CSV table of C-alpha atoms and ligand atoms in Angstrom, one decimal:
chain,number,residue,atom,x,y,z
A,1,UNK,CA,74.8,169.3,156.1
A,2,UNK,CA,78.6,169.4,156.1
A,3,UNK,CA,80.2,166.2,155.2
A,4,UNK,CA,83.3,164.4,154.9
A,5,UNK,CA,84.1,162.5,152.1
A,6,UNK,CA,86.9,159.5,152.2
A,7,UNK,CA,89.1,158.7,149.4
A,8,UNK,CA,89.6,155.1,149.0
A,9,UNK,CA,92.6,155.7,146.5
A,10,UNK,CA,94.2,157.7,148.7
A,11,UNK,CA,93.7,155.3,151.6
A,12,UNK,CA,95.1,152.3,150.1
A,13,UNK,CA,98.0,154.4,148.0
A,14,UNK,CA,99.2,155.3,151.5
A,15,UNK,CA,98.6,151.5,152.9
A,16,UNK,CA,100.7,150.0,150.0
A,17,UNK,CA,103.5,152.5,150.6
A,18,UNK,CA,103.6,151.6,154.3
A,19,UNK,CA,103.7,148.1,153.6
A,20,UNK,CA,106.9,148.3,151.7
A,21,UNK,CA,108.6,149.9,154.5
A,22,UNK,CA,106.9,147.4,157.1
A,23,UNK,CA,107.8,144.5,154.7
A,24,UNK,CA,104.0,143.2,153.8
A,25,UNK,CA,100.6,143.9,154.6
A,26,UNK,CA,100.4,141.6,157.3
A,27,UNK,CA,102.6,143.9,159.4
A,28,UNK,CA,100.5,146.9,159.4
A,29,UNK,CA,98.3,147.6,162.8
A,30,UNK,CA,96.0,150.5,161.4
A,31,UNK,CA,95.4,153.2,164.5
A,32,UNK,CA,91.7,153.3,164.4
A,33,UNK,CA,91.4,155.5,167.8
A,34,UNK,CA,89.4,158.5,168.4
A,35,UNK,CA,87.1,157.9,165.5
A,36,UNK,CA,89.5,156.7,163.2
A,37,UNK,CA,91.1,160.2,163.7
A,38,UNK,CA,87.9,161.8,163.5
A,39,UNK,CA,88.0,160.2,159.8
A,40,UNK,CA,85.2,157.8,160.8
A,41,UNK,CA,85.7,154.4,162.3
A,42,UNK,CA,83.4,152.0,160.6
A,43,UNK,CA,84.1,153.1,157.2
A,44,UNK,CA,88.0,152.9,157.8
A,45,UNK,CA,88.3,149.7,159.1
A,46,UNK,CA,85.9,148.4,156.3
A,47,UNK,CA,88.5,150.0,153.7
A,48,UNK,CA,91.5,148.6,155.9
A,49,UNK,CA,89.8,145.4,156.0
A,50,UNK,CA,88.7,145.0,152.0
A,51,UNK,CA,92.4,146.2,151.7
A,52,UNK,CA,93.9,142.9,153.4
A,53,UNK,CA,95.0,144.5,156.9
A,54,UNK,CA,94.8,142.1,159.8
A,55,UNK,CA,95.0,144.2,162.7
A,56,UNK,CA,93.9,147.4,164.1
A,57,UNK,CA,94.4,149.6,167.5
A,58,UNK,CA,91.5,151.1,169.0
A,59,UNK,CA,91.2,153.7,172.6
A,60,UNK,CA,88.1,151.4,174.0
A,61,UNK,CA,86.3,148.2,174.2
A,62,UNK,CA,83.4,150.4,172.8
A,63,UNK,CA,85.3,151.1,169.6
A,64,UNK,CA,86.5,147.7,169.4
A,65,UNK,CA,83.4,146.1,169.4
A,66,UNK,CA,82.3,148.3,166.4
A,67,UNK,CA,84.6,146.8,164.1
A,68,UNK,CA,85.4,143.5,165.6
A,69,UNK,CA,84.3,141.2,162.7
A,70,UNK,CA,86.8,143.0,160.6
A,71,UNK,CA,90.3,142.0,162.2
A,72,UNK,CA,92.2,138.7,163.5
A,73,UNK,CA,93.3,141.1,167.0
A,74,UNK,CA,92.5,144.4,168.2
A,75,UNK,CA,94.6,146.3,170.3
A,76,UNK,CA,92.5,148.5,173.0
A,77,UNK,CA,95.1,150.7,174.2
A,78,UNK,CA,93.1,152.3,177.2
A,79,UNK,CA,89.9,150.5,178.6
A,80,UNK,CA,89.3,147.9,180.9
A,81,UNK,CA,90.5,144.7,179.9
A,82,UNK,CA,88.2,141.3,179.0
A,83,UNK,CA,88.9,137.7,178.1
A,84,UNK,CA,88.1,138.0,174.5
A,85,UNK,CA,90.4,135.6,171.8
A,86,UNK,CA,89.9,138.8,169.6
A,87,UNK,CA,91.3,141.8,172.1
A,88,UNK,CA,94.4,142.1,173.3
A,89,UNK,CA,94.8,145.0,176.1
A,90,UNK,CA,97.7,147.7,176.6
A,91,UNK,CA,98.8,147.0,180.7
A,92,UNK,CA,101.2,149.6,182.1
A,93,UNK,CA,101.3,149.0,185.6
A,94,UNK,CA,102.0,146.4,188.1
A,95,UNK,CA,99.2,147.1,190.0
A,96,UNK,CA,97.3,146.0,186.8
A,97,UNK,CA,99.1,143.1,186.1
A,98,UNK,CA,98.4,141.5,190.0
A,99,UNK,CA,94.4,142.0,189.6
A,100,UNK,CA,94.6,140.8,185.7
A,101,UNK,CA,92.1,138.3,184.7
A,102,UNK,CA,94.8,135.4,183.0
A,103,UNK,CA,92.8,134.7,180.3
A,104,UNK,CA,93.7,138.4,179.1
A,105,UNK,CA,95.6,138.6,176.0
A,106,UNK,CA,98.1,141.1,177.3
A,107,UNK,CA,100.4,144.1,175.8
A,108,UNK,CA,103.0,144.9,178.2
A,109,UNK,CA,103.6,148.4,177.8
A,110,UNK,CA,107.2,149.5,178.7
A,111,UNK,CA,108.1,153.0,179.4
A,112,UNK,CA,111.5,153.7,177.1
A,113,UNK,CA,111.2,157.9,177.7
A,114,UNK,CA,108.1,158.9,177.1
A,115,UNK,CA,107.5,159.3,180.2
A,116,UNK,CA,103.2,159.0,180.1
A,117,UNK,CA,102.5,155.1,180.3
A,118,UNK,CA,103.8,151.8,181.0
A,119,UNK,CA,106.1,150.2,183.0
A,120,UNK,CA,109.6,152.0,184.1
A,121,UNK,CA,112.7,149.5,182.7
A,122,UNK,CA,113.5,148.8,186.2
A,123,UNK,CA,110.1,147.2,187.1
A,124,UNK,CA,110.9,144.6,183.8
A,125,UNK,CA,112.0,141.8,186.2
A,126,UNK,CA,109.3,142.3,189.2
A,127,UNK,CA,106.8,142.3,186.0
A,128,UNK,CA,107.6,139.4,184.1
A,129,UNK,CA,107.5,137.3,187.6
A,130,UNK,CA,104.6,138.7,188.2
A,131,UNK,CA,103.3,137.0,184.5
A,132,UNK,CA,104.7,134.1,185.4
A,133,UNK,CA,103.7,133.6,189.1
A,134,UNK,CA,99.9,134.3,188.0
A,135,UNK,CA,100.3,132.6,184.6
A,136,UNK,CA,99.2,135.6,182.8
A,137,UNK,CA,98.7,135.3,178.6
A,138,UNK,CA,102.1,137.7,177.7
A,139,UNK,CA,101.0,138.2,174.0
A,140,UNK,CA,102.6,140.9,173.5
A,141,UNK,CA,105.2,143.7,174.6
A,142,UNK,CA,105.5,147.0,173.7
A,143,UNK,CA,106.4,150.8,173.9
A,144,UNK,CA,106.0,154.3,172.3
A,145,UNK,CA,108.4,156.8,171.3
A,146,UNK,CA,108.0,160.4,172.0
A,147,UNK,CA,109.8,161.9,169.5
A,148,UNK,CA,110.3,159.4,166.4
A,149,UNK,CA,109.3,162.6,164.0
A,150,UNK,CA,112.5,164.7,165.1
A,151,UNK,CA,115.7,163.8,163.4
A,152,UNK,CA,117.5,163.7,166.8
A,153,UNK,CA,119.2,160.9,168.2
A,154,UNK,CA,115.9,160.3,170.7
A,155,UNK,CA,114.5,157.6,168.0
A,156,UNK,CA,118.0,155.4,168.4
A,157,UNK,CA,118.0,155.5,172.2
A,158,UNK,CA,114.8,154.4,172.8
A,159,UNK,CA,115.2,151.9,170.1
A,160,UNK,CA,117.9,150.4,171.9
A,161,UNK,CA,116.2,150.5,175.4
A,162,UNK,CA,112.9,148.7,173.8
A,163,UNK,CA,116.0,145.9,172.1
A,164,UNK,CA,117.2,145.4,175.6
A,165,UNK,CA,113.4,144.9,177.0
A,166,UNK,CA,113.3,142.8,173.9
A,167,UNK,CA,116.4,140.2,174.9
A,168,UNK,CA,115.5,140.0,178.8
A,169,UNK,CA,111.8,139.1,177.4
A,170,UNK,CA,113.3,136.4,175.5
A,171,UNK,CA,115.6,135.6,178.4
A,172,UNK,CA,112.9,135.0,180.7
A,173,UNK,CA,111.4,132.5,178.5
A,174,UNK,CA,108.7,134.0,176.8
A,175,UNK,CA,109.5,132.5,173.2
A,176,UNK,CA,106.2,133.4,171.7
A,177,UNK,CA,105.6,136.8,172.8
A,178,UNK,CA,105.9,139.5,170.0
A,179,UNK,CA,107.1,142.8,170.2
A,180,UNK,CA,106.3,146.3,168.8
A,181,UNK,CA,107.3,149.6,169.3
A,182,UNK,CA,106.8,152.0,165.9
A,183,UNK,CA,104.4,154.6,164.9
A,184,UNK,CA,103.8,156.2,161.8
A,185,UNK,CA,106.9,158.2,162.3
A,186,UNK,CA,109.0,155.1,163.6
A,187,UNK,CA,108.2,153.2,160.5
A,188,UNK,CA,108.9,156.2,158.0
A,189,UNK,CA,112.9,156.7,159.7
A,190,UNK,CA,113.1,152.6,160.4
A,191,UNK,CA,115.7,151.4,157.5
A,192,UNK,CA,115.2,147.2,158.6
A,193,UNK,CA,112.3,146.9,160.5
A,194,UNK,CA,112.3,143.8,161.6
A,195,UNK,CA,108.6,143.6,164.3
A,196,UNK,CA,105.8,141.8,164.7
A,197,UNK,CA,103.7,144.8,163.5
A,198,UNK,CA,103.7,148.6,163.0
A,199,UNK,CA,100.8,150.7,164.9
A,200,UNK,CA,100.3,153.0,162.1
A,201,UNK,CA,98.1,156.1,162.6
A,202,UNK,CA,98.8,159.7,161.1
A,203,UNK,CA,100.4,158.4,157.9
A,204,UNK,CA,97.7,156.0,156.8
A,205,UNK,CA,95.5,158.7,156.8
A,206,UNK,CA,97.7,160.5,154.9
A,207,UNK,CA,100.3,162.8,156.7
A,208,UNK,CA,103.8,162.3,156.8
A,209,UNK,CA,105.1,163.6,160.4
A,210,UNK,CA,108.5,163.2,159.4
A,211,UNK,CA,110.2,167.0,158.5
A,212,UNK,CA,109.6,168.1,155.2
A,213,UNK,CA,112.3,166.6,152.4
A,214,UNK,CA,113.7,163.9,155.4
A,215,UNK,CA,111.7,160.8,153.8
A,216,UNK,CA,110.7,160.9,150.5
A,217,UNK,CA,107.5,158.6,150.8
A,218,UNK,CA,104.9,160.4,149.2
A,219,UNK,CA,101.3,160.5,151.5
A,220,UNK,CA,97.9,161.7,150.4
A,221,UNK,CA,95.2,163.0,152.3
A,222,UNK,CA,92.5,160.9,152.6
A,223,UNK,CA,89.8,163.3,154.1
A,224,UNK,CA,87.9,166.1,152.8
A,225,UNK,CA,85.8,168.5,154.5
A,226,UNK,CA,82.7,169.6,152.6
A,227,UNK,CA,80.0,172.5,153.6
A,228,UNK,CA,76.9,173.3,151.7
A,229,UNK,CA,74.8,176.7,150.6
A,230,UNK,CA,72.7,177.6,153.3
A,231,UNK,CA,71.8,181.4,151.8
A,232,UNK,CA,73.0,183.9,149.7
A,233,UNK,CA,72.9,187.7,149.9
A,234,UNK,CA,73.9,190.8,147.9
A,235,UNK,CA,76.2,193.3,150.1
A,236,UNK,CA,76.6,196.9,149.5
A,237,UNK,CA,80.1,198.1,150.1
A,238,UNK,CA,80.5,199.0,154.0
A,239,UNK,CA,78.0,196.1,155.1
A,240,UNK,CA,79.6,193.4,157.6
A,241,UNK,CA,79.2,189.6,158.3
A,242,UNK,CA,78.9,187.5,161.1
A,243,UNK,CA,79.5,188.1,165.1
A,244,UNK,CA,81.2,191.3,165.6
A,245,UNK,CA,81.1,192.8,162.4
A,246,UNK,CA,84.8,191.9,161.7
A,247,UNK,CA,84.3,191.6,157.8
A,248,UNK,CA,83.4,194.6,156.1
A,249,UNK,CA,82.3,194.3,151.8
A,250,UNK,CA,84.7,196.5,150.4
A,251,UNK,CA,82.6,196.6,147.7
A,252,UNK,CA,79.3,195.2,146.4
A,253,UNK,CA,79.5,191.6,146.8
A,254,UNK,CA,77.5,188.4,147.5
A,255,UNK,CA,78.3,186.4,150.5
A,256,UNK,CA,77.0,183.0,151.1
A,257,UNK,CA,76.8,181.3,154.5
A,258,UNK,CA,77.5,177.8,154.9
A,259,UNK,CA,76.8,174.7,157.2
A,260,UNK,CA,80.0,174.2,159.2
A,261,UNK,CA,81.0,176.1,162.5
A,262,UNK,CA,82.8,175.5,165.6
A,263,UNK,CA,79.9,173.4,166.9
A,264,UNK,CA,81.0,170.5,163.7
A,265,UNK,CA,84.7,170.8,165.2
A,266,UNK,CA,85.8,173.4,163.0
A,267,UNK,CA,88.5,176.1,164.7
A,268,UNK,CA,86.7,179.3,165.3
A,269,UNK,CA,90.6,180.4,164.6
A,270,UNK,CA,91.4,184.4,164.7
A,271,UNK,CA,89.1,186.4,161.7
A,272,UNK,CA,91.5,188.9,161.7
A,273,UNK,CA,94.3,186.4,159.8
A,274,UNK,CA,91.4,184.2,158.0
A,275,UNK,CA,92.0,180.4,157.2
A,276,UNK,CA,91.6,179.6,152.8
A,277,UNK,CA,89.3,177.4,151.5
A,278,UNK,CA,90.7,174.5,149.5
A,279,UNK,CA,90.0,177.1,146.4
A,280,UNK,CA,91.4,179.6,148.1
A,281,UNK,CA,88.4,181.5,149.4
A,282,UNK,CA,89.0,183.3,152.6
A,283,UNK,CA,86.4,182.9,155.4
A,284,UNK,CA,84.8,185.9,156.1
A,285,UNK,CA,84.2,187.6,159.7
A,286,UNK,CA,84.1,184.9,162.8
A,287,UNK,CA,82.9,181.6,162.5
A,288,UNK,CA,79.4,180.9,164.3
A,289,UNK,CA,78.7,178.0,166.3
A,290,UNK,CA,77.0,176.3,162.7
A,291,UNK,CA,78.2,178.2,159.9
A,292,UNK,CA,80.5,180.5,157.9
A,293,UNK,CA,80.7,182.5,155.5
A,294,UNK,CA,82.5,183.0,151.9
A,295,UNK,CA,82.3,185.0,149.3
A,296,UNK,CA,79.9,183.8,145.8
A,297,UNK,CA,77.2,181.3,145.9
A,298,UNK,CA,78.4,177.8,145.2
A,299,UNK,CA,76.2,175.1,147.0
A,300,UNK,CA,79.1,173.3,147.9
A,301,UNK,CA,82.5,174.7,148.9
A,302,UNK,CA,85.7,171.7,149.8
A,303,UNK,CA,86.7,174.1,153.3
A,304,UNK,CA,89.9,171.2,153.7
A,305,UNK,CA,91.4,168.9,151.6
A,306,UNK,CA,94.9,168.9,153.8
A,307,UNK,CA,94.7,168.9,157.4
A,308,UNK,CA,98.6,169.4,157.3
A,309,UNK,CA,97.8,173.3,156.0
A,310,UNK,CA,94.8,173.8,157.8
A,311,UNK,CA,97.4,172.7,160.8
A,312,UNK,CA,99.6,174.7,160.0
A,313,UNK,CA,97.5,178.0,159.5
A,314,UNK,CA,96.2,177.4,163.0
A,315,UNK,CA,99.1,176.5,165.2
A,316,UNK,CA,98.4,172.7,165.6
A,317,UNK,CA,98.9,169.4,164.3
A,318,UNK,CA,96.6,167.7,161.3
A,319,UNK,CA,96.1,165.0,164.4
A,320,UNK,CA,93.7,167.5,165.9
A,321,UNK,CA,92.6,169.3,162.7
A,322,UNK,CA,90.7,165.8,161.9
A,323,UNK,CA,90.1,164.0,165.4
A,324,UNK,CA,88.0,167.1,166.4
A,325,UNK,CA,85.5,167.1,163.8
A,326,UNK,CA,82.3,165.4,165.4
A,327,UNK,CA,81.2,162.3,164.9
A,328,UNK,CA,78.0,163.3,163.5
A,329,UNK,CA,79.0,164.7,160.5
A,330,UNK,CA,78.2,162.3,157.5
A,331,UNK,CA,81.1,160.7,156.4
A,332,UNK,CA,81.2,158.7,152.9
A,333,UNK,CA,83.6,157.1,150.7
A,334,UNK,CA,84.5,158.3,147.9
A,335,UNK,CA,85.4,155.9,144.9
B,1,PLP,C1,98.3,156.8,168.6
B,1,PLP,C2,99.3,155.8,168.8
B,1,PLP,C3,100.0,155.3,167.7
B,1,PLP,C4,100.0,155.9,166.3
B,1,PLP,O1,100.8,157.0,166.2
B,1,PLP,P1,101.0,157.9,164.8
B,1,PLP,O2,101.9,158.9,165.2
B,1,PLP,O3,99.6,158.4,164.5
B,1,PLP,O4,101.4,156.9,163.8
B,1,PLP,C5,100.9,154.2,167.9
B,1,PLP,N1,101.0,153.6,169.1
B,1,PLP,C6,100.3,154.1,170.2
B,1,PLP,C7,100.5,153.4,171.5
B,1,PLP,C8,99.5,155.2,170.1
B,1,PLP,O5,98.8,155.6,171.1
C-alpha cells in the first residue's frame, strides 16, 4: 500500500513560525478543510491540538464533528448551519441571515473583491439590521482575499475595504464581535497584524505561497508520499512498460512497479516529459490506474517529498498536488 507519512517537526516548525508573525499561538485558526489538504484530518488536528492551537476551519459539519473534542470553535465554512456552542458557520447572504436559527454562532462573510462568497459592501447596512432585528449571535465577521500571494497593490485595497466593514461593525454596536480576514499568504505579507485570528492553510502544511525571495520565512513540507515494491523484472533492451508502450529499455535493465496510480490521486501527467522521484528516478511509461513504474528494485521509493515541485512539474498548485490524494491511503506520523 502507498502511504503518507506526516512529519510532526515539520508541522510544528512551520506552526511556531506562523505564530510569530500572528503574535501567539492563540491566534492561529489551522485550515483543516478537504482532508486537512488531503494531509489527513484526524491526525492534523491531533498534532495542531498537542501543539496548543485553539481553533480550526473545516468545509462541513461532517468534518467538524471528526475533530470536535480537539478545539475551543470550529469554523465550518460551507454546510448548513446548527446551534452548537462549539461551531461557528460562514453566512454570505441575506437570504441566509432572514431563515438563520439565532442561536447560530455566525461568521458574516463580506465580499471585499473576490468576487465568489459573501455579502457585497453595499448590503453591510441592510445585514447588520437584519442581525439585529432577528437578534442573531454576530460572533464573528469576515472576508477572503483573492490575491494576498501577488505583490500587487490588491492585498492593501481589500485590506482597507474589510477596515471600513470593520469600523461600521463597531459603529452599529457590535462591541464583541471579532474580525478576520488573512490566509496563509495574508499573514506571511501582514507587517502588524492586529486580528482576532489567522485562517492558516497552505503554509502550515508547509508551502509558502508568497513569490520566491519576497518573505524570508522558511516552511517545510510536512507530507511525504511513499509507494511500495509490487514486482520486479529484468528488461532486455527494446522492451517497453506500461499502457502504450511509451518507455522503451534502452538497455538491459530491471524495472519495478509500484503501488500508486491515478486511482490513489496521483497525476497520470504527460510520460513523454516524466515527473522525478524524490531521488530523482524518473517514472517510466504512463501511470496505470494503481501503479507505476521505476527503474531498480527498492521496496520502498519517497514518489514526493515537495508538493511545491511536484506542482510545479505539472502545471498546478501544491493545494491540489496534496488535496487530491484519496483519503484512503494510510496516513501516519512520523516522529
Ligand atoms: C481555504 C481558506 C483559507 C486558507 O487559505 P490558505 O491560502 O491555504 O492559507 C482561509 N480562509 C478561507 C475562507 C478559506 O476558504
Amino acid at each position: 500500500m502507498a502511504t503518507i507519512e506526516l512529519s510532526r517537526e515539520n508541522f510544528y516548525h512551520n506552526l511556531s513560525q506562523l505564530a510569530l508573525k500572528a503574535g501567539g499561538r492563540e491566534r492561529l485558526a489551522v485550515v483543516l478543510k478537504d482532508n486537512a489538504y488531503g494531509h489527513g484530518l484526524e491526525l492534523m488536528a491531533r498534532m495542531a491540538h498537542e501543539y496548543g492551537i485553539k481553533e480550526a476551519v473545516v468545509i462541513s459539519n461532517e468534518e467538524a464533528e471528526r475533530i470536535r473534542e480537539l478545539f475551543d470553535n470550529i469554523l465550518v465554512l460551507g454546510d448548513a448551519p446548527r446551534v452548537d456552542e462549539k461551531l461557528s458557520y460562514a453566512i454570505s447572504t441575506l437570504a441566509s441571515l432572514e431563515s438563520l436559527d439565532p442561536g447560530v454562532k455566525l461568521e458574516l462573510k463580506v465580499d471585499t473583491g473576490m468576487h465568489r462568497n459573501g455579502i457585497m459592501l453595499a448590503e453591510l447596512e441592510t445585514a447588520l439590521s437584519i442581525i439585529k432585528r432577528r437578534r442573531l449571535h454576530l460572533f464573528g465577521v469576515m472576508t477572503h482575499y483573492r490575491s494576498a500571494d501577488e505583490l500587487t497593490g490588491e492585498y492593501y485595497w481589500q485590506k482597507k475595504r474589510f477596515e471600513s466593514v470593520r469600523r461600521k461593525v463597531r459603529e452599529a454596536g457590535f462591541t464583541s464581535t471579532r474580525f478576520h480576514s488573512h490566509n496563509s499568504a495574508g499573514l506571511l505579507r501582514s507587517r502588524s497584524f492586529d486580528e482576532a485570528i489567522a485562517r492558516v492553510g497552505i503554509a502550515i502544511y508547509g508551502y509558502n505561497p508568497l513569490p520566491k525571495g519576497f518573505d524570508a520565512v522558511e516552511l517545510r513540507p510536512v507530507l511525504s508520499l511513499w509507494a511500495r515494491r509490487a514486482s520486479t523484472r529484468r528488461l532486455r533492451p527494446g522492451e517497453r512498460v506500461g499502457y502504450g508502450g511509451v518507455f522503451t529499455a534502452p538497455e538491459e535493465m530491471t524495472v519495478s512497479t509500484y503501488d500508486l496510480g491515478y486511482g490513489d490521486g496521483w497525476p497520470r501527467g504527460d510520460a513523454e516529459r516524466p515527473y522525478r522521484t524524490a531521488e530523482g528516478l524518473p517514472i517510466l511509461g504512463h501511470v496505470s490506474m494503481d501503479f507505476l513504474s521505476l527503474e531498480g528494485d527498492r521496496e520502498q521509493v519517497c514518489i514526493m517529498e515537495d508538493a511545491r515541485r511536484a506542482a510545479e512539474h505539472f502545471a498546478t498548485i501544491p493545494y491540489e498536488m496534496t488535496t487530491a490524494l484519496m483519503p484512503t491511503i494510510p496516513r501516519m506520523i512520523k516522529e
